[in-house]
JSON list of C-alpha atoms in Angstrom, two decimals:
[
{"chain": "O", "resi": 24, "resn": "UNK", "atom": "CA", "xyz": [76.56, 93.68, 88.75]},
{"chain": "O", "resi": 25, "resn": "UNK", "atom": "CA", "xyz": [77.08, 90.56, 87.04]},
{"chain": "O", "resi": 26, "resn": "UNK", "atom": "CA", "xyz": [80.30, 88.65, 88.46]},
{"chain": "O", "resi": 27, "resn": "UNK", "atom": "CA", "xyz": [80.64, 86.68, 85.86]},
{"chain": "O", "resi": 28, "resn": "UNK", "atom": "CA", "xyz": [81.75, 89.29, 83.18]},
{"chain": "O", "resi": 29, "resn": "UNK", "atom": "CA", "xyz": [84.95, 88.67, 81.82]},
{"chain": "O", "resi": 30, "resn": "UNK", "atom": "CA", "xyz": [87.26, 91.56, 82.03]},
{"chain": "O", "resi": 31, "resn": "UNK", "atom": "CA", "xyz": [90.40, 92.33, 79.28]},
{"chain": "O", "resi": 32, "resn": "UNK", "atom": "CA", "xyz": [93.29, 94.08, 81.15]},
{"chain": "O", "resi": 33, "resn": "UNK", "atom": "CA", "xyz": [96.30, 95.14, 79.24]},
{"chain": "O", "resi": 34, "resn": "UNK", "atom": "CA", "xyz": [98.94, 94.59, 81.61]},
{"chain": "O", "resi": 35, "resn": "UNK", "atom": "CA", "xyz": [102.43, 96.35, 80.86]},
{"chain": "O", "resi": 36, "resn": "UNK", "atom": "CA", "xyz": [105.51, 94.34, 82.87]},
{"chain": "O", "resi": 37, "resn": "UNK", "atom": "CA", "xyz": [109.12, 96.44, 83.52]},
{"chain": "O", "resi": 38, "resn": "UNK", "atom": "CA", "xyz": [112.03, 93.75, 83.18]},
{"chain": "O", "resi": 39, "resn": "UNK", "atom": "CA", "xyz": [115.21, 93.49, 81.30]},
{"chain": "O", "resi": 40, "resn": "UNK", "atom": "CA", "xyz": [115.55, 92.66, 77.86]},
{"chain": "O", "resi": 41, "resn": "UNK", "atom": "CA", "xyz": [117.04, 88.97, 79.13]},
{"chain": "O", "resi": 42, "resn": "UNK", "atom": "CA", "xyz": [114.45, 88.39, 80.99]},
{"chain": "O", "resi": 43, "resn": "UNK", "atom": "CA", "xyz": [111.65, 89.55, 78.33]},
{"chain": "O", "resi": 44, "resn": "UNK", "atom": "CA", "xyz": [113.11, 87.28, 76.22]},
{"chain": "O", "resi": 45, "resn": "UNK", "atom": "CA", "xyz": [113.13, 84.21, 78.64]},
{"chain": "O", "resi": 46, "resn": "UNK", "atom": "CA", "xyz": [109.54, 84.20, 80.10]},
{"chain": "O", "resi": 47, "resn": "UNK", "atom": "CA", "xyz": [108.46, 84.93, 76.02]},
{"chain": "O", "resi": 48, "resn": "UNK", "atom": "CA", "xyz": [110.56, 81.29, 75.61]},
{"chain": "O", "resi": 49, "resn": "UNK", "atom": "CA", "xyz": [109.13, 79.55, 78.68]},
{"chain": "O", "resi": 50, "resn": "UNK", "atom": "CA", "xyz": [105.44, 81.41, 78.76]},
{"chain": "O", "resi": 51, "resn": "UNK", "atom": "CA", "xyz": [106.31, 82.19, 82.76]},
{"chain": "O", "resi": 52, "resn": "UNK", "atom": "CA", "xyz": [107.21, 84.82, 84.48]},
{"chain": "O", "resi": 53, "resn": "UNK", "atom": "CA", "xyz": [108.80, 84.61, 87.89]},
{"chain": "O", "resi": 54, "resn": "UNK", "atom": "CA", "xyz": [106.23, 85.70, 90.82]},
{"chain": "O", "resi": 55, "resn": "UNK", "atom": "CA", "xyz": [107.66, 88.51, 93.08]},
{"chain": "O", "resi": 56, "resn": "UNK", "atom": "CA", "xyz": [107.18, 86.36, 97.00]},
{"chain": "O", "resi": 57, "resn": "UNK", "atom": "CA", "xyz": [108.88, 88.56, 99.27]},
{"chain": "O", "resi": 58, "resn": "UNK", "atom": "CA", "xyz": [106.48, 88.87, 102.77]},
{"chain": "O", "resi": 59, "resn": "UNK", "atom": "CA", "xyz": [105.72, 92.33, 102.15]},
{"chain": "O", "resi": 60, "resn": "UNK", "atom": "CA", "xyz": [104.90, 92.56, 98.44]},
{"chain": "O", "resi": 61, "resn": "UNK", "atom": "CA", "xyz": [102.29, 95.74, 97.97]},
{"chain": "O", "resi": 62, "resn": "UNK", "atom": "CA", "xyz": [99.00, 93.46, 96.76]},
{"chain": "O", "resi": 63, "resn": "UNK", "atom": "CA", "xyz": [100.15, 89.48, 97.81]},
{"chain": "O", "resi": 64, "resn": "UNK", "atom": "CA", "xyz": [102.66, 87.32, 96.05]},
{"chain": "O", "resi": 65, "resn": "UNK", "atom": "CA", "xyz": [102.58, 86.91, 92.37]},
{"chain": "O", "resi": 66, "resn": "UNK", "atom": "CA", "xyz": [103.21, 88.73, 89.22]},
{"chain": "O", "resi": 67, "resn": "UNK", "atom": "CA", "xyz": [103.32, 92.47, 88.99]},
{"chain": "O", "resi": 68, "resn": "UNK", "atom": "CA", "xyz": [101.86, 94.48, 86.44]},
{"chain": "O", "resi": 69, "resn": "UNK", "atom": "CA", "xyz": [100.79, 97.77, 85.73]},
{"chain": "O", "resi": 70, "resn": "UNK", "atom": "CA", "xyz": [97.60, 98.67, 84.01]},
{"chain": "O", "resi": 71, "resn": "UNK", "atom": "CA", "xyz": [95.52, 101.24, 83.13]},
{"chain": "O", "resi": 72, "resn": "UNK", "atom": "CA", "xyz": [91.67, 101.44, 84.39]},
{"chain": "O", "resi": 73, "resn": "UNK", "atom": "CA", "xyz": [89.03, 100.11, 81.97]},
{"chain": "O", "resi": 74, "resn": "UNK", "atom": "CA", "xyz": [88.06, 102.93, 80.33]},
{"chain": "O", "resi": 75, "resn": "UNK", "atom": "CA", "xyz": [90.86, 105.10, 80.99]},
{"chain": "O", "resi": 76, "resn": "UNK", "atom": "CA", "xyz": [92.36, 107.52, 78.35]},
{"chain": "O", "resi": 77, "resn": "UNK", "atom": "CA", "xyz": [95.66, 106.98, 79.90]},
{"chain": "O", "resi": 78, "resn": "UNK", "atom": "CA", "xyz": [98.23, 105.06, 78.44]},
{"chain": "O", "resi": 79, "resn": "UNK", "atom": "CA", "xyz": [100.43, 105.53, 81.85]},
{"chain": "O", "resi": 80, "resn": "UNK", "atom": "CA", "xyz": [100.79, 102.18, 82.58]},
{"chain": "O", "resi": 81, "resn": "UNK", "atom": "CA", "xyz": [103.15, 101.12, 79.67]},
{"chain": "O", "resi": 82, "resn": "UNK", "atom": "CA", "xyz": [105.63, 104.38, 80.41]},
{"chain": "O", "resi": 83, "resn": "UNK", "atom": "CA", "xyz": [105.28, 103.28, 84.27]},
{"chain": "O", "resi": 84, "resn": "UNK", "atom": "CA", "xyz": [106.36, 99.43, 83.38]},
{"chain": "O", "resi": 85, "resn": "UNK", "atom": "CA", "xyz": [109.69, 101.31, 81.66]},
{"chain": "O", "resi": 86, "resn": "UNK", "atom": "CA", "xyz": [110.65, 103.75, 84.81]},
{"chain": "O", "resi": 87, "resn": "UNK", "atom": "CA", "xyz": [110.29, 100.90, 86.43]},
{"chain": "O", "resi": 88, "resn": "UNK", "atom": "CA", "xyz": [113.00, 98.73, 84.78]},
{"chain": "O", "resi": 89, "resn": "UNK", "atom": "CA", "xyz": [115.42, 101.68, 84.21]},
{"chain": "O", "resi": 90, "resn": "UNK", "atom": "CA", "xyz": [114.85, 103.55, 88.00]},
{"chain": "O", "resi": 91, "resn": "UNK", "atom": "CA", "xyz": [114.05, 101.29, 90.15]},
{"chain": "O", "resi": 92, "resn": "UNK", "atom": "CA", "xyz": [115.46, 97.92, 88.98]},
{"chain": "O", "resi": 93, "resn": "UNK", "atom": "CA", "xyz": [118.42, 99.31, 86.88]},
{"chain": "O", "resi": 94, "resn": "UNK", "atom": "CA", "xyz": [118.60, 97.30, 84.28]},
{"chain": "O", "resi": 95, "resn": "UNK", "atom": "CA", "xyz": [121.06, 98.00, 81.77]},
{"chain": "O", "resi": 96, "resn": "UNK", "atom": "CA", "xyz": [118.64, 97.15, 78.98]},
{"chain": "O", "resi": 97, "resn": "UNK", "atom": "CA", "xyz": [115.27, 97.52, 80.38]},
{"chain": "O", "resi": 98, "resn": "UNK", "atom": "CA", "xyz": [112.53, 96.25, 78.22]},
{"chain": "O", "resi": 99, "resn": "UNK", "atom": "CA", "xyz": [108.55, 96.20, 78.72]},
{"chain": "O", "resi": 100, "resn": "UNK", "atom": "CA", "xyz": [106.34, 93.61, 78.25]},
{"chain": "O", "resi": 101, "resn": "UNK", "atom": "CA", "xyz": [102.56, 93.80, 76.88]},
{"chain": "O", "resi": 102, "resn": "UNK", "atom": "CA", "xyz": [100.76, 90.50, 78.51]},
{"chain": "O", "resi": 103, "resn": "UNK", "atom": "CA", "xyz": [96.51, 90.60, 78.26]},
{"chain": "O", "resi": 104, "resn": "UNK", "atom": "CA", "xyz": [94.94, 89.11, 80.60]},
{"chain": "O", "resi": 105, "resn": "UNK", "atom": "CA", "xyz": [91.26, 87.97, 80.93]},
{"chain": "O", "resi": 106, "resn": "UNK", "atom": "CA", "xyz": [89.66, 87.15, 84.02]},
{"chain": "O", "resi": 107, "resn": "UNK", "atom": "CA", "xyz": [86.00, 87.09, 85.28]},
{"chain": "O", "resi": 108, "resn": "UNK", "atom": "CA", "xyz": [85.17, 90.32, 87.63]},
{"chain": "O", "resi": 109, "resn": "UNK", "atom": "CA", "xyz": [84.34, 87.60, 90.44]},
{"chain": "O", "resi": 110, "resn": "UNK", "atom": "CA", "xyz": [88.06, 86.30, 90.31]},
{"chain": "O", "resi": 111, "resn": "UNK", "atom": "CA", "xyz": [89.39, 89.88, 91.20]},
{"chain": "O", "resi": 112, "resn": "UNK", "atom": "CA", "xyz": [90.09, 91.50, 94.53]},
{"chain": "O", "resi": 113, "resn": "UNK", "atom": "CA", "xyz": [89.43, 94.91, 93.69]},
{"chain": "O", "resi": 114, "resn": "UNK", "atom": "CA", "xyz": [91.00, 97.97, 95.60]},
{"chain": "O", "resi": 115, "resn": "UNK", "atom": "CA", "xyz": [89.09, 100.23, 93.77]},
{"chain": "O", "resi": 116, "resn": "UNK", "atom": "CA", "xyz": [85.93, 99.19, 95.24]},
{"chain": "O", "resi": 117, "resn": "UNK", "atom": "CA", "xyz": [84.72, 100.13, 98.70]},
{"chain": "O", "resi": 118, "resn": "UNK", "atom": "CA", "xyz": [82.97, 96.45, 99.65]},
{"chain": "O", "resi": 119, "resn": "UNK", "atom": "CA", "xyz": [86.17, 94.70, 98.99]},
{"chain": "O", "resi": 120, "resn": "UNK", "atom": "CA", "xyz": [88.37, 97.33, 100.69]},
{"chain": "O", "resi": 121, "resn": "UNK", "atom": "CA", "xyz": [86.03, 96.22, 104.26]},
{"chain": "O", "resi": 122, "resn": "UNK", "atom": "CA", "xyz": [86.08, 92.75, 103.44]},
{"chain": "O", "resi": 123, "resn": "UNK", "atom": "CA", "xyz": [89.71, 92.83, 103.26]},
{"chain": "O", "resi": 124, "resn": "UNK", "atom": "CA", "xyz": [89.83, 94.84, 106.80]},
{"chain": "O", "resi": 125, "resn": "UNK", "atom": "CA", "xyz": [87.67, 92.47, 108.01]},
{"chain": "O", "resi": 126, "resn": "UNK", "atom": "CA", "xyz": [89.85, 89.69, 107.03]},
{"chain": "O", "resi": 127, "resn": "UNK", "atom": "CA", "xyz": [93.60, 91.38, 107.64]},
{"chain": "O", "resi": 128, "resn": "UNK", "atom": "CA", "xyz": [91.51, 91.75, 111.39]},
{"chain": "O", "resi": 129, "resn": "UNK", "atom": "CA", "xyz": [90.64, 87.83, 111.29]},
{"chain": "O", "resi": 130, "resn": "UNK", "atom": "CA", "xyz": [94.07, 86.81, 110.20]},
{"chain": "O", "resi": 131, "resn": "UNK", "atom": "CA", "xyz": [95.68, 88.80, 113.21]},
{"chain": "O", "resi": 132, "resn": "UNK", "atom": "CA", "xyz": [93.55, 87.93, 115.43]},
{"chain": "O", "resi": 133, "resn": "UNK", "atom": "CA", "xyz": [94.20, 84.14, 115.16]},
{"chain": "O", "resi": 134, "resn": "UNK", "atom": "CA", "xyz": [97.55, 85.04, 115.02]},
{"chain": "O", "resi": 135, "resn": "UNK", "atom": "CA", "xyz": [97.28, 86.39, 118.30]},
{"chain": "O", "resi": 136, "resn": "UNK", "atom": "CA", "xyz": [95.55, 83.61, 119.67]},
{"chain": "O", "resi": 137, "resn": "UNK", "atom": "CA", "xyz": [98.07, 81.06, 118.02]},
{"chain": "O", "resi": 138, "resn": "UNK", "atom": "CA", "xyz": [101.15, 82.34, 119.67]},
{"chain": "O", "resi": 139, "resn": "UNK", "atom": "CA", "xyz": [99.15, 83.04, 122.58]},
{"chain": "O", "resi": 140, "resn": "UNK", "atom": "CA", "xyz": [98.47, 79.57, 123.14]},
{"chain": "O", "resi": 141, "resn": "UNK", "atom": "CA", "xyz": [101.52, 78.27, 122.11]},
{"chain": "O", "resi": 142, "resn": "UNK", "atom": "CA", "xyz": [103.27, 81.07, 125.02]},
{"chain": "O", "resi": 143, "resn": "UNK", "atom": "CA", "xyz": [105.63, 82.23, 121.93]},
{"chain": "O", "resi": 144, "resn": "UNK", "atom": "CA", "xyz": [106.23, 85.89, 120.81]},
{"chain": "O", "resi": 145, "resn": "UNK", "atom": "CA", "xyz": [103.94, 87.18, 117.60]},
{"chain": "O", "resi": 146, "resn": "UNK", "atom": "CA", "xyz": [105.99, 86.68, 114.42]},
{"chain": "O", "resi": 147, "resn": "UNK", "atom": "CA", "xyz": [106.87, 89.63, 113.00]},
{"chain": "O", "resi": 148, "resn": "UNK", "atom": "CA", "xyz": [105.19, 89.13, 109.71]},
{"chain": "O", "resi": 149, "resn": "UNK", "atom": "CA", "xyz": [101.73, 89.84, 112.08]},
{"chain": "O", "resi": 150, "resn": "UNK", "atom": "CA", "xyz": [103.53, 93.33, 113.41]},
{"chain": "O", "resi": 151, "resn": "UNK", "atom": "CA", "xyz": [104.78, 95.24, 110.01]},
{"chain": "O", "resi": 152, "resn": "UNK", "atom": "CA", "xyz": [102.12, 96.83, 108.34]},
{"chain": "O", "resi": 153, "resn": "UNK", "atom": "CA", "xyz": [103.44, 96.05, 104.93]},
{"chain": "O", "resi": 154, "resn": "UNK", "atom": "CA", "xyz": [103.87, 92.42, 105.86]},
{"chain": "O", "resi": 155, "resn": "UNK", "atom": "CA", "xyz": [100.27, 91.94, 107.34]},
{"chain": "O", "resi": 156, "resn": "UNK", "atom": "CA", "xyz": [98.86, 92.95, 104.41]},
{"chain": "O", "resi": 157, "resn": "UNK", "atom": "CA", "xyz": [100.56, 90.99, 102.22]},
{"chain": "O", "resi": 158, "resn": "UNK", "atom": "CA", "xyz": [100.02, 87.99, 103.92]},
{"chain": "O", "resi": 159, "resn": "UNK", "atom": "CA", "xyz": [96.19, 89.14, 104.61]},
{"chain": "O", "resi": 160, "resn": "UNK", "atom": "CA", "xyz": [96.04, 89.47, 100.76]},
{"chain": "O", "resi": 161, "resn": "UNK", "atom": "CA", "xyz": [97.36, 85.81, 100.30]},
{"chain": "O", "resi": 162, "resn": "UNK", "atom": "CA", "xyz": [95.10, 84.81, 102.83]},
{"chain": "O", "resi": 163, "resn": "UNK", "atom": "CA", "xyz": [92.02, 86.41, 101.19]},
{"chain": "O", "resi": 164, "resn": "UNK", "atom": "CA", "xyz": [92.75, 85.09, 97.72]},
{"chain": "O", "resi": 165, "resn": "UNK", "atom": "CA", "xyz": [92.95, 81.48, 99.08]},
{"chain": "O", "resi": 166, "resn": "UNK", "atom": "CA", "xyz": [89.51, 81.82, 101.18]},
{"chain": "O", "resi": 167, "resn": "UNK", "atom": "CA", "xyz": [87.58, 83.68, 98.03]},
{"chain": "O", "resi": 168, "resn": "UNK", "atom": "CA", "xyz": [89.35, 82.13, 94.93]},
{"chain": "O", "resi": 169, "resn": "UNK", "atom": "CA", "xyz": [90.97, 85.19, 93.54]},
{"chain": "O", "resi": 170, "resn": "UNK", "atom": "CA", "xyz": [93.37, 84.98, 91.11]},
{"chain": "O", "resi": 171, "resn": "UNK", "atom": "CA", "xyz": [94.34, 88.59, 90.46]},
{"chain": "O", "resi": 172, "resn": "UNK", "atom": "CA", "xyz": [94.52, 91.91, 92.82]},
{"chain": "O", "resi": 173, "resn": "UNK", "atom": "CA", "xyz": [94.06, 95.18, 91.61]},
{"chain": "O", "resi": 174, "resn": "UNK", "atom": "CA", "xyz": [95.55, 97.73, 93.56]},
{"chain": "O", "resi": 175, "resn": "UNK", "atom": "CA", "xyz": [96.75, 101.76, 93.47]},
{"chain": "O", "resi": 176, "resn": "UNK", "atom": "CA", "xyz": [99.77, 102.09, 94.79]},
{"chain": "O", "resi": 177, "resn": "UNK", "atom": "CA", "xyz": [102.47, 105.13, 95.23]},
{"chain": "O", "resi": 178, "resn": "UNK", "atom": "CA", "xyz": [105.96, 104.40, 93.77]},
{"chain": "O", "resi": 179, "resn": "UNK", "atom": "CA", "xyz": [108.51, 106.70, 94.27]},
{"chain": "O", "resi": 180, "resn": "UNK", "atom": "CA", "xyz": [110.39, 105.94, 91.26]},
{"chain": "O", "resi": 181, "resn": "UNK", "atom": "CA", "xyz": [107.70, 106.92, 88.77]},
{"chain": "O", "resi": 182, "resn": "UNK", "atom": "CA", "xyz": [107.64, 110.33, 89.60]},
{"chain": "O", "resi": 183, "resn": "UNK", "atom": "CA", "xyz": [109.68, 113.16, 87.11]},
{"chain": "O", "resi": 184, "resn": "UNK", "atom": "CA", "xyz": [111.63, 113.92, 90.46]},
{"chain": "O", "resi": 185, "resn": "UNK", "atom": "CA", "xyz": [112.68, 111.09, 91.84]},
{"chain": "O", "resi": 186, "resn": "UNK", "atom": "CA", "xyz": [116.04, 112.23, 92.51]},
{"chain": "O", "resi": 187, "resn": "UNK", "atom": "CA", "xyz": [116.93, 115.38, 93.26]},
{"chain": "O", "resi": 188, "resn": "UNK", "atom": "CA", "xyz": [120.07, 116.38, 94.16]},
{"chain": "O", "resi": 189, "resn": "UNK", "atom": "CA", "xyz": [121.21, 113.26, 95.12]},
{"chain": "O", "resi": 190, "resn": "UNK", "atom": "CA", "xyz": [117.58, 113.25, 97.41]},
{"chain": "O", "resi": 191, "resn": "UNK", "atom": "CA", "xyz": [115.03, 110.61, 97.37]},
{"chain": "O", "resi": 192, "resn": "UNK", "atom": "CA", "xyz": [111.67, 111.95, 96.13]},
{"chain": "O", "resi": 193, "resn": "UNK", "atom": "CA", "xyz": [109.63, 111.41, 99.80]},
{"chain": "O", "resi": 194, "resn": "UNK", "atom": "CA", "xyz": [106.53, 108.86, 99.33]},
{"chain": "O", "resi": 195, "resn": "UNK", "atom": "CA", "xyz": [103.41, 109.82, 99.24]},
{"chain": "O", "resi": 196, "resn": "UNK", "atom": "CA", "xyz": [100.08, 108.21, 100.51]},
{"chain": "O", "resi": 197, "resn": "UNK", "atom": "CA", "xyz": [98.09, 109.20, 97.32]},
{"chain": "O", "resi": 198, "resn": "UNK", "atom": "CA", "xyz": [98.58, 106.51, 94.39]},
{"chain": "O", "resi": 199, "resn": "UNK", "atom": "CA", "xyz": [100.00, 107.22, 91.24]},
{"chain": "O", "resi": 200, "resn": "UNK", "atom": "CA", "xyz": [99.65, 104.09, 89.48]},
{"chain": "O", "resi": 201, "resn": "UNK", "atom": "CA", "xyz": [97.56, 100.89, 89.48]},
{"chain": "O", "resi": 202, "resn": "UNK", "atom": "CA", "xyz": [99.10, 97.46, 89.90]},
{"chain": "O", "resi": 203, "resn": "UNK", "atom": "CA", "xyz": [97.75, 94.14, 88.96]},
{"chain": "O", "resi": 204, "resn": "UNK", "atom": "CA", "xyz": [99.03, 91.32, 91.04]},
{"chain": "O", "resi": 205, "resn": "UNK", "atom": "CA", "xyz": [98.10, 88.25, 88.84]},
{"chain": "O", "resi": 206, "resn": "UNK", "atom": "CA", "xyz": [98.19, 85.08, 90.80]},
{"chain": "O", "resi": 207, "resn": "UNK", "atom": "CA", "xyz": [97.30, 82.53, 87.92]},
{"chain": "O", "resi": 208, "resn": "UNK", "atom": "CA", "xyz": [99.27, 83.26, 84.78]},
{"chain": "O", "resi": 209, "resn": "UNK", "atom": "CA", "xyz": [97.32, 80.74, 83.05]},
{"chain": "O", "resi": 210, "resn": "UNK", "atom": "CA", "xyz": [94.81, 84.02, 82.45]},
{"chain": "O", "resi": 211, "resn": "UNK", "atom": "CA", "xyz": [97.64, 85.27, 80.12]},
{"chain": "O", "resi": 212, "resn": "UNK", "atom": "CA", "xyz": [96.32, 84.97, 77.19]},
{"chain": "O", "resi": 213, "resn": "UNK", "atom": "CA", "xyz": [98.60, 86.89, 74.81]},
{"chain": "O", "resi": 214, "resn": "UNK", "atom": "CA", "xyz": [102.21, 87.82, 75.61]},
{"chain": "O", "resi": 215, "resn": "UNK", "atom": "CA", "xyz": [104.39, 90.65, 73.49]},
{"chain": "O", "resi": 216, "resn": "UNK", "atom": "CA", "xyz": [108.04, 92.25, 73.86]},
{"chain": "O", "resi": 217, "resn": "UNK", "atom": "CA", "xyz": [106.91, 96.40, 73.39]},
{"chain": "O", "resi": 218, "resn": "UNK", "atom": "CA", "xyz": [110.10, 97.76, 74.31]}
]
């Protein structure tokens, strides 16, 4: 495989129509940095595989803004991105789901041997699943110059039944969406309001 293809995503963002219309002015968005974000810190898209016949991602981006954020005028954004496949931390692919067990292993194990050392407890971001991956994640795309993570993830929200009766729709560990986490927005090359 050639790593130095350049890949075109089509990357569908859920926001409000405020918001939309303020990264469109200022040509940022504002990266999601919370310790247990799903792929890393950084923007959050949803996209449809290369080659995919679905067009998922765009109706995904809107359930997102009206479910889950509850925005009162959600809105979608269309950003493409194009990055080089060497740049991407892939999910999808089975050598860079070991390399990043290898390193999520690495990370906590110096961890472990920090706090050891230092006779302190181990923070809590090395304990929470959710946490130690996101920080494993961050970690990776420092040591191997990513700048974007592609990842299937579940989301309750985007099923048809996500509440029922007043009843959360349980999560499941199947995906049903993919997520691009872009961590240089630079790689935005063209930026449109699509809802």
């Amino acid at each position: 495989m050639n790593t130095n293809t350049v890949d075109t995503y089509e990357c569908y963002h859920g926001t409000s129509l405020e918001n939309a219309q303020k990264i469109q002015t200022e040509g940022q968005f504002k990266s999601s940095n919370k310790d247990n974000e799903w792929a890393g810190t950084g923007v959050y898209f949803f996209i449809d595989k290369p080659g995919s016949k679905s067009c998922a991602a765009n109706k995904n981006a809107a359930k997102w803004a009206k479910l889950f954020k509850k925005y009162p005028h959600p809105c979608v954004m269309k950003a493409t991105v194009q990055i080089e496949q060497a740049q991407i931390l892939d999910f999808d692919q089975e050598d860079m789901r070991d390399l990043f067990h290898q390193c999520r292993t690495r990370y906590f194990q110096e961890a472990c041997r920090r706090a050891q050392a230092q006779g302190i407890a181990l923070k809590e971001t090395y304990l929470e699943p959710g946490k130690l991956d996101c920080a494993a994640i961050d970690y990776m795309c420092k040591l191997f110059h990513f700048h974007a993570v592609i990842k299937p993830v579940y989301i309750s929200c985007l099923s048809d039944v996500y509440r029922n009766g007043g009843h959360r729709y349980p999560k499941s560990f199947t995906p049903n969406c993919t997520m691009l986490c872009l961590k240089d927005q630079n790689l935005i090359c063209d930026l449109d309001i699509v809802v």
